Amino acid sequence: MCGIVGYIGNKKAGPILINGLLRLEYRGYDSAGISTIEKDKISIMKDKGRVKNLYNLPGINDLEGTIGIAHTRWATHGKPSKENAHPHMDNSKTFSVVHNGIIENYHELREFLSSNGYKFYSDTDTEIIPNLVHYYYSKDENNDEFKFLRAFKNACSRLLGSFAIEILCKDYPNNMIVVRKDSPLVIGKSDGENYLSSDIPAILSFTRNFYLLNDYEYAVLSRDNVKFYDKDLNEINKKTETIEWNASSAEKDGYQDFMLKEIYEQPTAIRETIGSKLNEKLECSFEELDFTKDYLKGLNKIYFIACGTAMHAGLAGKNMMEKLCKIPTEVDIASEFRYRNPLVDDKTLCIFISQSGETADTIAALKLAKSNGAKTIVITNVIGSSITREADYSIYTHAGPEIAVASTKAYTSQVVLISLLCVYFADVLGMDNPNVTNLKEEILMLPKKLEETLKDTKKIKDFAKKVYQEQDIFFLGRGIDETTAREASLKLKEISYIHSESYAAGELKHGAIALIENGVTVVGIMTDPNLVDKMVSNLQEVITRGAKTLIITNQDIDEKRFDVVINVPKTSPFISPILAIVPLQLFAYYISKEKGLDVDKPRNLAKSVTVE
Ligand code: G6P
């Protein structure tokens, strides 16, 4: 949701801020703006639309300020417009603010400020912040070096909701202050300059040393220093963390789009995921975990909880966990789990999956599970992300930064990590199951098989060209293939805007088959040898009604019955989603390209959803 950037140093802030926003645009892209301090005055330049529009604003190249804050917006309060774009100033033009998150009590605060004479010019919740800061600032008669910080802290302690806020004050031209609560924010430390960003990749080309803020911690940035304070403004010490990702991993590297690059990065990404967790001797270890056989044996249930694509990774894990470890396993959508009083206690293990580690619903669900006594594991890609600070155990996918909004390599690496976790649990439990050994062997072969899957993509590209103008596309699968159908359907919706449904193939005849008519496209996924015959029968039902069929399979089937058949390498059915999804990621990608859409930044979506 919204991306924020900040810079203080000796260079002109304007170009650095816009550059940072361009890299954060995947977090939101309906309006953008920057604020700098120019000769002791606050300057704000902003506009509706994409970040690149900022380059056309008169005077933007004349900005001299070496301190500034910036924002790219994904609208929550107030439609996308210049007035609602950030940064926002207070009435006296002393402060400017950018904010990511939602202020839940903004109506009440707006009324309070209005009754004290403040005027508002936007529909945003954010505009109350600079004015509330001004309210406290104007009442403080002590003109010491902490006056700005005090006023900001007094204002923030009245805010409810989630926020990452950067603020400038014209009276303190050598300081910028930030705070966060349930919204991401990192501080990049460099020589004589410091950076702020919602995400590490946006500032990775400037530094690999980062400070991470906890909720309600304040950071005061100057050119040579960053000072930290707790919620009561006691000074605290923090050490930097070094991030191993290199800057080029956040660039397109010659690919047309991040999504295509990330699809092709999957073999490397999952090699990293497997890393030292599983060796050639088929020994599996998770140093992060300390579960005993008794603990695992005593579990009444395992939950996978997540949103969107990450939830599909959980679905892929359910069958594996139940079959290999004999522990009942459920998958839940985080926003549903939270509100249905789930049966969770100290004998429940809750595994949360989140690429970004910042998804508000997933974090809230984790807090709930913890408060019910469950142990919590998070599977995430982002070291130091908010959720890792809440979970009992954090396990990293190591997929490298994922920039495209539609998730690809994050998904496959999540499924790989979950499969490793399943075999690890099976080992701890002492399960004597040939499937476990077979699965381990297959996991080790996955990177090569993924490379093979990506070698020839012509057939899928040609099929995408044929069907890109269609209104509806259906995805069918049974068992584990239904998970792939769901994820493929989501990918297609997200980036092509084609209406799409995924169905458990056996369920189609109980309703949705009414939608199948002459010429409609149906994609069938068949990787489970036990279910192939049943799948073929279900597909025959749609062919009879005139459907065109695209088949993704690793089974020997009579290919003549279908329009196009894409073969993927054989593997253990438990992990077939990792290979079967790849042609379907490309299917969505090529359709989106054919329609001339912005693949990496689909409409209305944001990569990380930090509102509930
Ligand atoms: C957003 C993204 C999806 C993602 C979901 C969960 O909706 O657009 O691609 O799957 O959030 O994100 P997370 O970071 O928690 O995996």
XYZ file of C-alpha atoms and ligand atoms in Angstrom, residues 306-311 353-359 362 402 405-407 414 490-491 494 605-609, ligand 1:
43
model
C -2.122 -16.292 4.650
C -3.621 -14.051 1.960
C -3.718 -14.217 -1.835
C -1.011 -16.213 -3.514
C 0.636 -17.054 -0.196
C -2.626 -18.720 0.865
C 2.974 -17.326 4.970
C 3.706 -13.844 3.678
C 6.102 -12.803 0.934
C 6.381 -9.255 2.235
C 5.937 -9.997 5.914
C 3.844 -6.815 6.081
C 0.307 -7.948 5.238
C -1.759 -11.922 8.334
C 10.084 -9.636 -5.800
C 2.827 -7.073 -8.047
C 1.799 -10.538 -9.277
C 3.761 -13.001 -7.217
C 7.064 -20.782 -0.482
C -5.657 -15.517 -9.718
C -2.576 -14.692 -11.814
C -4.603 -9.894 -11.597
C -3.623 -3.785 -6.806
C -0.685 -3.267 -4.508
C 2.089 -5.654 -3.697
C 1.832 -5.446 0.006
C -1.484 -4.737 1.637
C -1.385 -8.669 -2.182
C -0.572 -9.021 -3.405
C -0.616 -10.526 -3.652
C -0.151 -11.269 -2.399
C -0.964 -10.873 -1.175
C -0.335 -11.400 0.102
O -2.735 -8.840 -2.438
O -1.055 -8.325 -4.543
O 0.239 -10.854 -4.729
O -0.261 -12.648 -2.614
O -0.986 -9.450 -1.040
O 0.907 -10.786 0.269
P 2.062 -11.333 1.193
O 3.154 -10.309 1.109
O 1.492 -11.446 2.574
O 2.471 -12.653 0.654
